[in-house]
Coordinates of C-alpha atoms in Angstrom, one line a residue:
X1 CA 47.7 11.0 -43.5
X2 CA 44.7 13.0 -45.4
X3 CA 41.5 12.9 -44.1
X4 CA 38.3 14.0 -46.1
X5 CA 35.9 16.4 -45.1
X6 CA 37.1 19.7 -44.9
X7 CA 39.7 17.9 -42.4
X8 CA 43.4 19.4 -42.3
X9 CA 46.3 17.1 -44.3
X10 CA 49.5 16.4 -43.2
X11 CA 52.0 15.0 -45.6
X12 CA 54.7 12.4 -45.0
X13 CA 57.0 15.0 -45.0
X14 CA 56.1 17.9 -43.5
X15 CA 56.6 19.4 -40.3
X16 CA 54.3 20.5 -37.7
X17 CA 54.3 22.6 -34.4
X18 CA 52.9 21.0 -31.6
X19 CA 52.2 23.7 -29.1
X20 CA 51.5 20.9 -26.4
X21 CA 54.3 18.3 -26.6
X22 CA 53.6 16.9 -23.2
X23 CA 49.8 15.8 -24.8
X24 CA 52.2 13.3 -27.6
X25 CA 54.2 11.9 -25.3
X26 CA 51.0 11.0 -22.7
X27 CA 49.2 9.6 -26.3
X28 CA 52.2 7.6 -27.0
X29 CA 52.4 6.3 -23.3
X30 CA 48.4 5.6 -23.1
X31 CA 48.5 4.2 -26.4
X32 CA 52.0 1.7 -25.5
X33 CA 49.8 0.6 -22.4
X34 CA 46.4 0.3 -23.8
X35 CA 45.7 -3.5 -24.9
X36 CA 46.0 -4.0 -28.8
X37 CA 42.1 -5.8 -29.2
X38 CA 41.3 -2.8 -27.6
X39 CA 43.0 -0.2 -29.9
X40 CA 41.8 -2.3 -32.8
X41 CA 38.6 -2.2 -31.7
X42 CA 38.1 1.5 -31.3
X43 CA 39.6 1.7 -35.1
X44 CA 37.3 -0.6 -36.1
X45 CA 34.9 1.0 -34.4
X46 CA 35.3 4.7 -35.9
X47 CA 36.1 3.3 -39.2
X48 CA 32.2 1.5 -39.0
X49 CA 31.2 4.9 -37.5
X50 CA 32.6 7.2 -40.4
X51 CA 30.5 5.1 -42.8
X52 CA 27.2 5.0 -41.1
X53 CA 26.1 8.2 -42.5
X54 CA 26.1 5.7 -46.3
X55 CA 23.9 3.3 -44.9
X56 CA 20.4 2.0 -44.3
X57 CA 18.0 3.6 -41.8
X58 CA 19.0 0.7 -39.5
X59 CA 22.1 1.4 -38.7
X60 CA 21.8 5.3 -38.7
X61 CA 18.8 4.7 -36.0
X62 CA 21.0 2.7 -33.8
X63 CA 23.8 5.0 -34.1
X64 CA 20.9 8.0 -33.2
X65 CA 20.0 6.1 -30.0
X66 CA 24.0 6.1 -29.5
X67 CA 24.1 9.4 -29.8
X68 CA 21.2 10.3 -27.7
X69 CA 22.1 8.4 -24.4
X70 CA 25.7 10.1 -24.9
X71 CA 25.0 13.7 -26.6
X72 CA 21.1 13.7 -25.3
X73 CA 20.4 14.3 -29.1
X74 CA 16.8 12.7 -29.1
X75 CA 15.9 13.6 -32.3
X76 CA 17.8 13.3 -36.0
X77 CA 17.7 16.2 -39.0
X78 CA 15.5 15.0 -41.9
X79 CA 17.6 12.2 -44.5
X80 CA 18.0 15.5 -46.9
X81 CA 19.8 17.5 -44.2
X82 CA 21.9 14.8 -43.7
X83 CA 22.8 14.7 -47.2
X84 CA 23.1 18.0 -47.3
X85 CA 25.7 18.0 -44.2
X86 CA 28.0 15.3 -46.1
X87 CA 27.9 16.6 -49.2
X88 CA 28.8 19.5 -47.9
X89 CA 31.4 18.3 -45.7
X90 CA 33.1 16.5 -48.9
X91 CA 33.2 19.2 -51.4
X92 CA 32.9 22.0 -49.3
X93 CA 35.1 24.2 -52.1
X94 CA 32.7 23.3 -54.3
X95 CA 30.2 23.7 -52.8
X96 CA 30.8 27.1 -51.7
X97 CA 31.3 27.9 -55.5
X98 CA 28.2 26.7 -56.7
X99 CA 27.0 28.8 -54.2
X100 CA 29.2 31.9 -55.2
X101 CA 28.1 31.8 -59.0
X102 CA 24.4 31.6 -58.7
X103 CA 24.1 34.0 -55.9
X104 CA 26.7 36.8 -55.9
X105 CA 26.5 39.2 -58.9
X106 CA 29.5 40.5 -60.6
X107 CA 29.1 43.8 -58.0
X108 CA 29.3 41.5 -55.1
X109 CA 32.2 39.0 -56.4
X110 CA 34.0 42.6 -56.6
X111 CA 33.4 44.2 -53.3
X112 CA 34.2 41.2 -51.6
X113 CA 37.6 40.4 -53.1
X114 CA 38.2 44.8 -52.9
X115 CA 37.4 44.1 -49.1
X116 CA 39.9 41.0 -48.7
X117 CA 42.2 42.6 -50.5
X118 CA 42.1 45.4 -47.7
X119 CA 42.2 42.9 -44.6
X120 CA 45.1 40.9 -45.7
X121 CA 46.8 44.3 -46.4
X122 CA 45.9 45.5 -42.9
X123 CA 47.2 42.2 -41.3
X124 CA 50.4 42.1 -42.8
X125 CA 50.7 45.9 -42.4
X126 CA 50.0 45.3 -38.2
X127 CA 52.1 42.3 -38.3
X128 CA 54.7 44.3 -39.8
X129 CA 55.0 47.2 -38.2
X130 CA 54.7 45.3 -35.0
X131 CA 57.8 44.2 -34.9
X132 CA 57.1 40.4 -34.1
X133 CA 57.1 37.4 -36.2
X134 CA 54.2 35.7 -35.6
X135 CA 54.7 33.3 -38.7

């Protein structure tokens, strides 16, 4: 399951730690006893919802006066911001490239990957010396 957006993927296969176990098993208990119209429903629901941001001003209006009677967000951004906001969401790497190249000079670029290279050598050197495994 791989979601878009700058969203975290999990493969088929891989594991992952679930600091909260109890949280599953309530999900999997609410979700057993929850009518199935109703749980195909709310996926039809926030698969309609994911795509309203691609639509006409109709439907992103009545999913603004959603919004405001449950957020109180009276007002939207301008169309462009919007834009801006998915497109960024997509291809946030590249995005943050473009960005990069026509902004940082080659001094910049330099400093900042000299000052990375420093924290990650820092981190590893506390998490080393600490004596704990934290990963």
């Amino acid at each position: 399951m791989c979601g878009g957006g700058g969203r975290t993927c999990v493969r088929y296969r891989q594991r992952v730690i679930v600091n909260m176990p109890g949280y599953l098993s309530g999900l999997a208990a609410a979700l057993a006893s929850t009518d199935r119209r109703v749980l195909a429903n709310y996926m039809v629901w926030r698969a309609v919802a994911s795509c309203v941001p691609f639509t006409d001003r109709r439907l992103r209006d009545l999913q603004q006066t959603l919004h405001a009677e449950l957020y109180g967000q009276p007002t939207r951004q301008p169309r462009w911001a919007e834009c801006v906001d998915v497109v960024s969401a997509g291809l946030y790497l590249a995005v943050g490239r473009l960005y990069v190249t026509r902004y940082f000079d080659g001094r910049t670029k330099n400093a900042t990957a000299d000052m990375v290279k420093k924290i990650r050598r820092e981190m590893h050197d506390a998490l080393t010396d600490s004596g704990t495994a934290f990963f």
